[in-house]
PDB file of C-alpha atoms in Angstrom:
ATOM      1  CA  PRO D   1       0.000   0.000   0.000  1.00  0.00           C
ATOM      2  CA  GLY D   2       1.235   3.447  -0.924  1.00  0.00           C
ATOM      3  CA  GLU D   3       4.220   1.969  -2.780  1.00  0.00           C
ATOM      4  CA  ARG D   4       3.376  -0.308  -5.717  1.00  0.00           C
ATOM      5  CA  THR D   5       0.826  -2.524  -7.423  1.00  0.00           C
ATOM      6  CA  ARG D   6       1.902  -5.481  -9.543  1.00  0.00           C
ATOM      7  CA  PHE D   7      -0.139  -7.292 -12.198  1.00  0.00           C
ATOM      8  CA  GLU D   8       1.169 -10.600 -13.540  1.00  0.00           C
ATOM      9  CA  ARG D   9       0.359 -12.360 -16.815  1.00  0.00           C
ATOM     10  CA  ASN D  10      -2.454 -14.892 -16.709  1.00  0.00           C
ATOM     11  CA  GLU D  11      -1.045 -17.955 -18.469  1.00  0.00           C
ATOM     12  CA  ALA D  12      -4.567 -19.299 -18.985  1.00  0.00           C
ATOM     13  CA  TYR D  13      -5.917 -16.111 -20.593  1.00  0.00           C
ATOM     14  CA  TRP D  14      -8.469 -16.988 -23.302  1.00  0.00           C
ATOM     15  CA  ASP D  15      -7.074 -14.702 -26.039  1.00  0.00           C
ATOM     16  CA  ASN D  16      -3.726 -16.362 -26.783  1.00  0.00           C
ATOM     17  CA  PRO D  17      -1.021 -15.005 -27.194  1.00  0.00           C
ATOM     18  CA  LEU D  18      -2.211 -11.960 -25.233  1.00  0.00           C
ATOM     19  CA  PRO D  19      -1.140 -10.418 -22.985  1.00  0.00           C
ATOM     20  CA  TYR D  20       2.369  -9.920 -24.348  1.00  0.00           C
ATOM     21  CA  LEU D  21       3.804  -8.545 -21.107  1.00  0.00           C
ATOM     22  CA  ASP D  22       4.861 -10.864 -18.304  1.00  0.00           C
ATOM     23  CA  ALA D  23       3.985  -8.269 -15.669  1.00  0.00           C
ATOM     24  CA  VAL D  24       3.226  -4.580 -15.119  1.00  0.00           C
ATOM     25  CA  THR D  25       4.160  -2.768 -11.925  1.00  0.00           C
ATOM     26  CA  PHE D  26       2.714   0.634 -11.031  1.00  0.00           C
ATOM     27  CA  PHE D  27       4.868   2.636  -8.612  1.00  0.00           C
ATOM     28  CA  TYR D  28       3.598   5.458  -6.419  1.00  0.00           C
ATOM     29  CA  MET D  29       6.107   8.332  -6.484  1.00  0.00           C
ATOM     30  CA  PRO D  30       4.842  11.505  -4.800  1.00  0.00           C
ATOM     31  CA  GLU D  31       7.254  14.033  -6.382  1.00  0.00           C
ATOM     32  CA  PRO D  32       7.425  15.076 -10.072  1.00  0.00           C
ATOM     33  CA  VAL D  33      11.245  15.255  -9.979  1.00  0.00           C
ATOM     34  CA  THR D  34      11.466  11.736  -8.560  1.00  0.00           C
ATOM     35  CA  ARG D  35       9.149  10.388 -11.236  1.00  0.00           C
ATOM     36  CA  LEU D  36      11.132  11.941 -14.081  1.00  0.00           C
ATOM     37  CA  GLU D  37      14.490  10.817 -12.700  1.00  0.00           C
ATOM     38  CA  ALA D  38      13.203   7.252 -12.415  1.00  0.00           C
ATOM     39  CA  LEU D  39      12.198   7.381 -16.088  1.00  0.00           C
ATOM     40  CA  ARG D  40      15.496   8.902 -17.252  1.00  0.00           C
ATOM     41  CA  THR D  41      17.591   6.340 -15.376  1.00  0.00           C
ATOM     42  CA  GLY D  42      15.517   3.393 -16.588  1.00  0.00           C
ATOM     43  CA  SER D  43      14.041   2.492 -13.199  1.00  0.00           C
ATOM     44  CA  VAL D  44      10.609   2.832 -14.817  1.00  0.00           C
ATOM     45  CA  ASP D  45       9.619   2.560 -18.477  1.00  0.00           C
ATOM     46  CA  VAL D  46       6.632   4.936 -18.616  1.00  0.00           C
ATOM     47  CA  GLN D  47       5.687   8.100 -16.717  1.00  0.00           C
ATOM     48  CA  MET D  48       2.072   9.249 -16.785  1.00  0.00           C
ATOM     49  CA  PRO D  49       1.326  12.064 -16.593  1.00  0.00           C
ATOM     50  CA  LEU D  50       4.428  13.972 -17.649  1.00  0.00           C
ATOM     51  CA  GLU D  51       4.379  17.670 -16.825  1.00  0.00           C
ATOM     52  CA  ALA D  52       4.752  20.269 -19.562  1.00  0.00           C
ATOM     53  CA  GLY D  53       7.684  21.784 -17.689  1.00  0.00           C
ATOM     54  CA  GLN D  54       9.515  18.449 -17.756  1.00  0.00           C
ATOM     55  CA  ILE D  55       9.401  17.896 -21.520  1.00  0.00           C
ATOM     56  CA  ARG D  56      12.680  19.595 -22.421  1.00  0.00           C
ATOM     57  CA  SER D  57      14.558  17.826 -19.644  1.00  0.00           C
ATOM     58  CA  ALA D  58      12.924  14.496 -20.514  1.00  0.00           C
ATOM     59  CA  GLU D  59      13.772  14.702 -24.197  1.00  0.00           C
ATOM     60  CA  SER D  60      17.361  15.712 -23.469  1.00  0.00           C
ATOM     61  CA  GLY D  61      17.613  12.552 -21.362  1.00  0.00           C
ATOM     62  CA  GLY D  62      16.524  10.295 -24.200  1.00  0.00           C
ATOM     63  CA  VAL D  63      12.860  10.038 -23.200  1.00  0.00           C
ATOM     64  CA  VAL D  64      10.178   9.730 -25.876  1.00  0.00           C
ATOM     65  CA  VAL D  65       7.289  12.166 -25.292  1.00  0.00           C
ATOM     66  CA  SER D  66       3.755  11.590 -26.560  1.00  0.00           C
ATOM     67  CA  GLU D  67       1.461  14.656 -26.644  1.00  0.00           C
ATOM     68  CA  GLN D  68      -2.296  14.840 -27.216  1.00  0.00           C
ATOM     69  CA  ALA D  69      -4.660  17.839 -27.194  1.00  0.00           C
ATOM     70  CA  SER D  70      -7.530  17.434 -24.758  1.00  0.00           C
ATOM     71  CA  ALA D  71     -10.563  18.964 -23.113  1.00  0.00           C
ATOM     72  CA  GLY D  72      -8.811  18.610 -19.762  1.00  0.00           C
ATOM     73  CA  TYR D  73      -8.146  21.840 -17.906  1.00  0.00           C
ATOM     74  CA  ILE D  74      -6.754  23.453 -14.775  1.00  0.00           C
ATOM     75  CA  ASN D  75      -8.858  25.848 -12.736  1.00  0.00           C
ATOM     76  CA  LEU D  76      -9.399  27.916  -9.630  1.00  0.00           C
ATOM     77  CA  ALA D  77     -12.384  26.724  -7.584  1.00  0.00           C
ATOM     78  CA  MET D  78     -14.146  29.216  -5.301  1.00  0.00           C
ATOM     79  CA  ARG D  79     -16.714  27.963  -2.820  1.00  0.00           C
ATOM     80  CA  VAL D  80     -19.618  30.359  -3.207  1.00  0.00           C
ATOM     81  CA  ASP D  81     -21.041  29.206   0.143  1.00  0.00           C
ATOM     82  CA  ARG D  82     -18.012  30.688   1.908  1.00  0.00           C
ATOM     83  CA  GLU D  83     -17.051  34.338   2.173  1.00  0.00           C
ATOM     84  CA  PRO D  84     -15.910  36.330   0.318  1.00  0.00           C
ATOM     85  CA  PHE D  85     -16.793  34.187  -2.711  1.00  0.00           C
ATOM     86  CA  GLY D  86     -20.541  34.421  -2.146  1.00  0.00           C
ATOM     87  CA  ASP D  87     -20.312  37.993  -3.486  1.00  0.00           C
ATOM     88  CA  ILE D  88     -20.379  37.920  -7.277  1.00  0.00           C
ATOM     89  CA  ARG D  89     -18.430  41.193  -7.338  1.00  0.00           C
ATOM     90  CA  VAL D  90     -15.481  39.431  -5.700  1.00  0.00           C
ATOM     91  CA  ARG D  91     -15.655  36.549  -8.162  1.00  0.00           C
ATOM     92  CA  LYS D  92     -15.857  38.923 -11.114  1.00  0.00           C
ATOM     93  CA  ALA D  93     -12.894  40.866  -9.732  1.00  0.00           C
ATOM     94  CA  LEU D  94     -10.834  37.680  -9.562  1.00  0.00           C
ATOM     95  CA  GLN D  95     -11.995  36.864 -13.081  1.00  0.00           C
ATOM     96  CA  HIS D  96     -10.648  40.217 -14.277  1.00  0.00           C
ATOM     97  CA  LEU D  97      -7.308  39.404 -12.652  1.00  0.00           C
ATOM     98  CA  THR D  98      -6.886  36.346 -14.883  1.00  0.00           C
ATOM     99  CA  ASP D  99      -4.349  36.885 -17.663  1.00  0.00           C
ATOM    100  CA  ARG D 100      -4.994  33.689 -19.585  1.00  0.00           C
ATOM    101  CA  GLU D 101      -2.058  33.925 -21.957  1.00  0.00           C
ATOM    102  CA  PHE D 102       0.300  34.563 -19.035  1.00  0.00           C
ATOM    103  CA  ILE D 103      -1.090  31.501 -17.245  1.00  0.00           C
ATOM    104  CA  ARG D 104      -0.801  29.361 -20.377  1.00  0.00           C
ATOM    105  CA  GLU D 105       2.890  30.228 -20.592  1.00  0.00           C
ATOM    106  CA  ALA D 106       3.473  29.674 -16.875  1.00  0.00           C
ATOM    107  CA  ALA D 107       1.453  26.491 -16.378  1.00  0.00           C
ATOM    108  CA  ASN D 108       1.404  24.894 -19.860  1.00  0.00           C
ATOM    109  CA  TYR D 109       4.660  26.312 -21.250  1.00  0.00           C
ATOM    110  CA  GLY D 110       2.689  27.874 -24.102  1.00  0.00           C
ATOM    111  CA  ARG D 111       0.820  24.694 -24.982  1.00  0.00           C
ATOM    112  CA  GLY D 112      -2.920  24.067 -24.929  1.00  0.00           C
ATOM    113  CA  GLU D 113      -5.923  26.263 -25.634  1.00  0.00           C
ATOM    114  CA  ILE D 114      -7.155  29.406 -23.901  1.00  0.00           C
ATOM    115  CA  ALA D 115     -10.326  28.721 -21.871  1.00  0.00           C
ATOM    116  CA  ASN D 116     -13.188  30.976 -20.835  1.00  0.00           C
ATOM    117  CA  ASP D 117     -14.343  29.819 -17.388  1.00  0.00           C
ATOM    118  CA  HIS D 118     -16.401  26.857 -18.583  1.00  0.00           C
ATOM    119  CA  PRO D 119     -15.301  23.305 -19.515  1.00  0.00           C
ATOM    120  CA  VAL D 120     -16.332  23.291 -23.209  1.00  0.00           C
ATOM    121  CA  PRO D 121     -13.192  23.596 -25.397  1.00  0.00           C
ATOM    122  CA  PRO D 122     -13.128  25.527 -28.706  1.00  0.00           C
ATOM    123  CA  PHE D 123     -12.867  22.308 -30.732  1.00  0.00           C
ATOM    124  CA  ASP D 124     -16.049  20.816 -29.209  1.00  0.00           C
ATOM    125  CA  PRO D 125     -19.092  20.993 -31.543  1.00  0.00           C
ATOM    126  CA  HIS D 126     -21.103  22.453 -28.638  1.00  0.00           C
ATOM    127  CA  PHE D 127     -18.741  25.400 -28.140  1.00  0.00           C
ATOM    128  CA  TRP D 128     -20.574  28.731 -28.314  1.00  0.00           C
ATOM    129  CA  HIS D 129     -18.645  30.988 -30.668  1.00  0.00           C
ATOM    130  CA  GLY D 130     -20.487  34.174 -29.674  1.00  0.00           C
ATOM    131  CA  GLN D 131     -18.972  34.372 -26.199  1.00  0.00           C
ATOM    132  CA  VAL D 132     -16.883  37.312 -25.066  1.00  0.00           C
ATOM    133  CA  GLN D 133     -13.885  36.626 -22.869  1.00  0.00           C
ATOM    134  CA  PRO D 134     -13.495  38.802 -19.744  1.00  0.00           C
ATOM    135  CA  GLY D 135     -10.206  40.623 -20.246  1.00  0.00           C
ATOM    136  CA  PHE D 136      -7.347  41.144 -17.827  1.00  0.00           C
ATOM    137  CA  ASP D 137      -8.376  44.441 -16.200  1.00  0.00           C
ATOM    138  CA  PRO D 138      -6.853  45.232 -12.775  1.00  0.00           C
ATOM    139  CA  ALA D 139      -8.593  48.626 -12.675  1.00  0.00           C
ATOM    140  CA  GLU D 140     -12.014  47.001 -13.077  1.00  0.00           C
ATOM    141  CA  ALA D 141     -11.065  44.425 -10.464  1.00  0.00           C
ATOM    142  CA  LYS D 142     -10.216  47.182  -7.988  1.00  0.00           C
ATOM    143  CA  ARG D 143     -13.524  48.928  -8.722  1.00  0.00           C
ATOM    144  CA  LEU D 144     -15.489  45.740  -8.075  1.00  0.00           C
ATOM    145  CA  LEU D 145     -13.577  44.972  -4.878  1.00  0.00           C
ATOM    146  CA  ASP D 146     -14.152  48.497  -3.616  1.00  0.00           C
ATOM    147  CA  ALA D 147     -17.889  48.106  -4.271  1.00  0.00           C
ATOM    148  CA  ALA D 148     -17.809  44.820  -2.358  1.00  0.00           C
ATOM    149  CA  GLY D 149     -16.172  46.485   0.648  1.00  0.00           C
ATOM    150  CA  PHE D 150     -12.587  45.456  -0.017  1.00  0.00           C
ATOM    151  CA  GLY D 151     -11.212  48.785  -1.162  1.00  0.00           C
ATOM    152  CA  GLY D 152      -8.332  48.405   1.272  1.00  0.00           C
ATOM    153  CA  GLY D 153      -7.300  45.102  -0.278  1.00  0.00           C
ATOM    154  CA  LEU D 154      -8.282  41.456  -0.070  1.00  0.00           C
ATOM    155  CA  ASN D 155      -6.218  38.641   1.464  1.00  0.00           C
ATOM    156  CA  LEU D 156      -6.769  35.090   0.214  1.00  0.00           C
ATOM    157  CA  THR D 157      -5.146  31.685   0.747  1.00  0.00           C
ATOM    158  CA  LEU D 158      -4.954  29.607  -2.418  1.00  0.00           C
ATOM    159  CA  HIS D 159      -4.387  25.885  -1.874  1.00  0.00           C
ATOM    160  CA  THR D 160      -2.416  23.879  -4.423  1.00  0.00           C
ATOM    161  CA  SER D 161      -0.280  20.774  -4.910  1.00  0.00           C
ATOM    162  CA  THR D 162       1.909  18.946  -7.417  1.00  0.00           C
ATOM    163  CA  ILE D 163      -0.691  16.177  -7.672  1.00  0.00           C
ATOM    164  CA  THR D 164      -1.881  17.417 -11.089  1.00  0.00           C
ATOM    165  CA  PRO D 165       0.523  18.914 -13.654  1.00  0.00           C
ATOM    166  CA  GLY D 166       0.212  22.674 -13.923  1.00  0.00           C
ATOM    167  CA  ILE D 167      -1.911  23.542 -10.916  1.00  0.00           C
ATOM    168  CA  GLN D 168       1.001  24.624  -8.703  1.00  0.00           C
ATOM    169  CA  GLU D 169       2.294  26.820 -11.523  1.00  0.00           C
ATOM    170  CA  LEU D 170      -1.241  28.189 -11.926  1.00  0.00           C
ATOM    171  CA  ALA D 171      -1.303  29.182  -8.246  1.00  0.00           C
ATOM    172  CA  ILE D 172       2.070  30.927  -8.416  1.00  0.00           C
ATOM    173  CA  ALA D 173       1.141  32.754 -11.633  1.00  0.00           C
ATOM    174  CA  TYR D 174      -2.201  33.860 -10.214  1.00  0.00           C
ATOM    175  CA  LYS D 175      -0.546  35.212  -7.071  1.00  0.00           C
ATOM    176  CA  GLU D 176       1.599  37.431  -9.317  1.00  0.00           C
ATOM    177  CA  LEU D 177      -1.419  38.615 -11.302  1.00  0.00           C
ATOM    178  CA  ALA D 178      -3.771  39.188  -8.368  1.00  0.00           C
ATOM    179  CA  VAL D 179      -1.534  41.656  -6.554  1.00  0.00           C
ATOM    180  CA  GLN D 180      -2.010  44.058  -9.464  1.00  0.00           C
ATOM    181  CA  GLY D 181      -5.673  44.347  -8.471  1.00  0.00           C
ATOM    182  CA  GLY D 182      -5.149  44.703  -4.734  1.00  0.00           C
ATOM    183  CA  VAL D 183      -5.520  41.006  -3.893  1.00  0.00           C
ATOM    184  CA  ASN D 184      -2.794  39.424  -1.778  1.00  0.00           C
ATOM    185  CA  VAL D 185      -2.686  35.675  -2.388  1.00  0.00           C
ATOM    186  CA  THR D 186      -0.831  33.308  -0.080  1.00  0.00           C
ATOM    187  CA  VAL D 187      -0.064  30.048  -1.868  1.00  0.00           C
ATOM    188  CA  GLN D 188      -0.296  27.016   0.406  1.00  0.00           C
ATOM    189  CA  ARG D 189       0.999  23.738  -1.007  1.00  0.00           C
ATOM    190  CA  GLY D 190      -0.583  20.505   0.175  1.00  0.00           C
ATOM    191  CA  SER D 191       0.899  17.022  -0.031  1.00  0.00           C
ATOM    192  CA  GLU D 192      -0.133  14.752  -2.890  1.00  0.00           C
ATOM    193  CA  ASP D 193      -1.279  11.925  -0.644  1.00  0.00           C
ATOM    194  CA  SER D 194      -3.959  13.993   1.106  1.00  0.00           C
ATOM    195  CA  TYR D 195      -4.868  16.765  -1.326  1.00  0.00           C
ATOM    196  CA  TRP D 196      -8.048  15.171  -2.707  1.00  0.00           C
ATOM    197  CA  SER D 197      -9.255  14.085   0.741  1.00  0.00           C
ATOM    198  CA  ASP D 198      -8.292  17.033   2.956  1.00  0.00           C
ATOM    199  CA  VAL D 199      -8.108  20.079   0.672  1.00  0.00           C
ATOM    200  CA  TRP D 200     -10.292  19.714  -2.423  1.00  0.00           C
ATOM    201  CA  LEU D 201     -14.008  20.209  -1.649  1.00  0.00           C
ATOM    202  CA  VAL D 202     -12.945  21.372   1.824  1.00  0.00           C
ATOM    203  CA  GLU D 203     -10.953  24.606   1.525  1.00  0.00           C
ATOM    204  CA  PRO D 204     -12.696  27.663   0.009  1.00  0.00           C
ATOM    205  CA  PHE D 205     -10.086  28.499  -2.670  1.00  0.00           C
ATOM    206  CA  THR D 206      -8.226  25.714  -4.442  1.00  0.00           C
ATOM    207  CA  THR D 207      -6.446  24.832  -7.686  1.00  0.00           C
ATOM    208  CA  VAL D 208      -7.772  21.753  -9.466  1.00  0.00           C
ATOM    209  CA  GLY D 209      -7.030  19.741 -12.610  1.00  0.00           C
ATOM    210  CA  TRP D 210      -9.728  17.909 -14.552  1.00  0.00           C
ATOM    211  CA  ASN D 211      -9.556  15.314 -17.305  1.00  0.00           C
ATOM    212  CA  GLY D 212     -11.433  15.891 -20.541  1.00  0.00           C
ATOM    213  CA  ARG D 213     -15.006  14.595 -20.722  1.00  0.00           C
ATOM    214  CA  THR D 214     -18.034  14.828 -22.957  1.00  0.00           C
ATOM    215  CA  VAL D 215     -19.914  18.096 -22.573  1.00  0.00           C
ATOM    216  CA  ASP D 216     -22.743  16.504 -20.555  1.00  0.00           C
ATOM    217  CA  GLN D 217     -20.345  14.768 -18.167  1.00  0.00           C
ATOM    218  CA  ALA D 218     -18.151  17.846 -17.812  1.00  0.00           C
ATOM    219  CA  LEU D 219     -21.161  19.922 -16.763  1.00  0.00           C
ATOM    220  CA  SER D 220     -23.159  17.334 -14.801  1.00  0.00           C
ATOM    221  CA  LEU D 221     -20.308  16.219 -12.547  1.00  0.00           C
ATOM    222  CA  ILE D 222     -19.527  19.733 -11.385  1.00  0.00           C
ATOM    223  CA  TYR D 223     -22.353  22.231 -11.926  1.00  0.00           C
ATOM    224  CA  LEU D 224     -25.548  20.399 -10.998  1.00  0.00           C
ATOM    225  CA  SER D 225     -26.701  21.665  -7.608  1.00  0.00           C
ATOM    226  CA  ASP D 226     -26.543  18.192  -6.031  1.00  0.00           C
ATOM    227  CA  ALA D 227     -23.411  16.941  -7.835  1.00  0.00           C
ATOM    228  CA  PRO D 228     -20.973  15.299  -5.365  1.00  0.00           C
ATOM    229  CA  TRP D 229     -18.053  17.009  -7.147  1.00  0.00           C
ATOM    230  CA  ASN D 230     -19.660  20.465  -7.176  1.00  0.00           C
ATOM    231  CA  GLU D 231     -16.406  21.982  -5.952  1.00  0.00           C
ATOM    232  CA  SER D 232     -17.726  25.558  -5.878  1.00  0.00           C
ATOM    233  CA  LYS D 233     -21.012  24.601  -4.134  1.00  0.00           C
ATOM    234  CA  TYR D 234     -22.722  26.488  -6.945  1.00  0.00           C
ATOM    235  CA  VAL D 235     -26.532  26.307  -7.026  1.00  0.00           C
ATOM    236  CA  ASN D 236     -28.416  27.608 -10.051  1.00  0.00           C
ATOM    237  CA  PRO D 237     -31.836  26.089 -10.927  1.00  0.00           C
ATOM    238  CA  GLU D 238     -31.588  27.387 -14.494  1.00  0.00           C
ATOM    239  CA  ILE D 239     -28.292  25.525 -14.977  1.00  0.00           C
ATOM    240  CA  ASP D 240     -29.849  22.356 -13.542  1.00  0.00           C
ATOM    241  CA  GLU D 241     -32.759  22.602 -15.968  1.00  0.00           C
ATOM    242  CA  LEU D 242     -30.571  23.390 -18.982  1.00  0.00           C
ATOM    243  CA  ILE D 243     -28.182  20.488 -18.358  1.00  0.00           C
ATOM    244  CA  ALA D 244     -31.067  18.024 -18.034  1.00  0.00           C
ATOM    245  CA  ARG D 245     -32.801  19.394 -21.138  1.00  0.00           C
ATOM    246  CA  ALA D 246     -29.723  19.731 -23.361  1.00  0.00           C
ATOM    247  CA  ARG D 247     -28.746  16.067 -23.070  1.00  0.00           C
ATOM    248  CA  GLY D 248     -32.098  15.054 -24.541  1.00  0.00           C
ATOM    249  CA  ILE D 249     -32.131  17.395 -27.555  1.00  0.00           C
ATOM    250  CA  ALA D 250     -31.592  15.429 -30.759  1.00  0.00           C
ATOM    251  CA  ASP D 251     -31.105  18.385 -33.095  1.00  0.00           C
ATOM    252  CA  GLN D 252     -27.448  19.516 -33.129  1.00  0.00           C
ATOM    253  CA  GLU D 253     -28.190  23.214 -33.596  1.00  0.00           C
ATOM    254  CA  ALA D 254     -30.798  23.333 -30.842  1.00  0.00           C
ATOM    255  CA  ARG D 255     -28.574  21.334 -28.502  1.00  0.00           C
ATOM    256  CA  THR D 256     -25.623  23.653 -29.138  1.00  0.00           C
ATOM    257  CA  GLU D 257     -27.874  26.640 -28.405  1.00  0.00           C
ATOM    258  CA  ALA D 258     -28.816  25.163 -25.019  1.00  0.00           C
ATOM    259  CA  TYR D 259     -25.187  24.455 -24.168  1.00  0.00           C
ATOM    260  CA  GLY D 260     -24.297  27.964 -25.334  1.00  0.00           C
ATOM    261  CA  ARG D 261     -26.704  29.417 -22.791  1.00  0.00           C
ATOM    262  CA  ILE D 262     -25.003  27.361 -20.061  1.00  0.00           C
ATOM    263  CA  GLN D 263     -21.600  28.673 -21.117  1.00  0.00           C
ATOM    264  CA  GLN D 264     -22.884  32.261 -20.995  1.00  0.00           C
ATOM    265  CA  ILE D 265     -24.262  31.826 -17.462  1.00  0.00           C
ATOM    266  CA  LEU D 266     -21.014  30.303 -16.200  1.00  0.00           C
ATOM    267  CA  ILE D 267     -18.981  33.160 -17.682  1.00  0.00           C
ATOM    268  CA  ASP D 268     -21.320  35.708 -16.075  1.00  0.00           C
ATOM    269  CA  ASP D 269     -21.565  34.030 -12.641  1.00  0.00           C
ATOM    270  CA  ALA D 270     -17.891  32.913 -12.506  1.00  0.00           C
ATOM    271  CA  PRO D 271     -18.173  30.202  -9.842  1.00  0.00           C
ATOM    272  CA  ARG D 272     -14.923  28.759 -11.212  1.00  0.00           C
ATOM    273  CA  ILE D 273     -12.087  30.338 -13.167  1.00  0.00           C
ATOM    274  CA  ILE D 274     -10.889  28.073 -15.987  1.00  0.00           C
ATOM    275  CA  PRO D 275      -8.021  29.875 -17.762  1.00  0.00           C
ATOM    276  CA  VAL D 276      -6.577  27.153 -20.029  1.00  0.00           C
ATOM    277  CA  PHE D 277      -7.126  23.695 -21.465  1.00  0.00           C
ATOM    278  CA  LYS D 278      -4.112  21.446 -21.041  1.00  0.00           C
ATOM    279  CA  PRO D 279      -2.592  18.861 -23.383  1.00  0.00           C
ATOM    280  CA  ASN D 280      -1.824  15.423 -22.014  1.00  0.00           C
ATOM    281  CA  PHE D 281       1.744  14.080 -22.019  1.00  0.00           C
ATOM    282  CA  ILE D 282       3.272  10.652 -21.469  1.00  0.00           C
ATOM    283  CA  GLY D 283       7.006  10.027 -21.204  1.00  0.00           C
ATOM    284  CA  MET D 284       8.426   6.637 -22.126  1.00  0.00           C
ATOM    285  CA  SER D 285      11.614   4.721 -22.752  1.00  0.00           C
ATOM    286  CA  THR D 286      12.708   4.069 -26.331  1.00  0.00           C
ATOM    287  CA  LYS D 287      12.108   0.379 -25.563  1.00  0.00           C
ATOM    288  CA  VAL D 288       8.369   0.947 -25.138  1.00  0.00           C
ATOM    289  CA  GLY D 289       5.782   0.755 -27.925  1.00  0.00           C
ATOM    290  CA  GLY D 290       2.006   0.618 -28.176  1.00  0.00           C
ATOM    291  CA  ILE D 291       1.383   3.473 -25.705  1.00  0.00           C
ATOM    292  CA  ALA D 292       0.294   7.017 -26.552  1.00  0.00           C
ATOM    293  CA  ALA D 293      -1.224   9.955 -24.706  1.00  0.00           C
ATOM    294  CA  HIS D 294      -5.029   9.926 -24.883  1.00  0.00           C
ATOM    295  CA  PRO D 295      -7.377  12.954 -25.111  1.00  0.00           C
ATOM    296  CA  SER D 296      -9.223  11.905 -21.948  1.00  0.00           C
ATOM    297  CA  ASN D 297      -5.946  11.247 -20.055  1.00  0.00           C
ATOM    298  CA  TRP D 298      -7.053   7.723 -19.145  1.00  0.00           C
TER     299      TRP D 298
END
């Protein structure tokens, strides 16, 4: 437990000659640097996931890198049932302190797509092309914070970890951006082994990484009022109704219109800030074949 899991070949497997491998061992390594070093030295054959910031070092060490665009993303989750995030003016201020291109460079090393605070990527057929992206505007952020009673500044603790590639870099980048609007962010790093149990869904302001999913799954798992993974504790009856109705619309144009309305509401209400979609990376030894990064990151 907490160290490794080993699967051995079943000699009596019905589909001879599969499986080809005699055994597969999964190792638990809690630090990104440790994982990469194990791959470079040959202690392991495959590293998944590989972080964007490790690619140059991996390739210089003879590692083969597989890259795949995805609908996965990194985000800032704000619990709207906890102050100060219950005030939409605070959330909109934090939205205006999001320089998406800056975050893409910092967290994705320039890779991936710019996002607009909802989980539908630009290459999805349900993406609403009429949306307007809130720009990076520290002056507007200050105005909104002043109206919300934080004219003297706002202090926030942002929880993060190395458990998902890019989210620690997101936290550090956002701290640098937020100060320009009068928001002082303290970045608190949690350990990988307890982040999902003790921090996510618990603390009011967290960084999170999500795998790509179909549009219905991406919305239903997070934005329905009673969803177990509703990390922002966001409750909107109109969103609930639209999600349930959109999944049953057979006509593509009408379905896209319903999903477009959902995207507009999420941009306007800003319960979560989703700045970028992230590619998926796998690092592997030159001895390995038959493995490639997958859009869903599975």
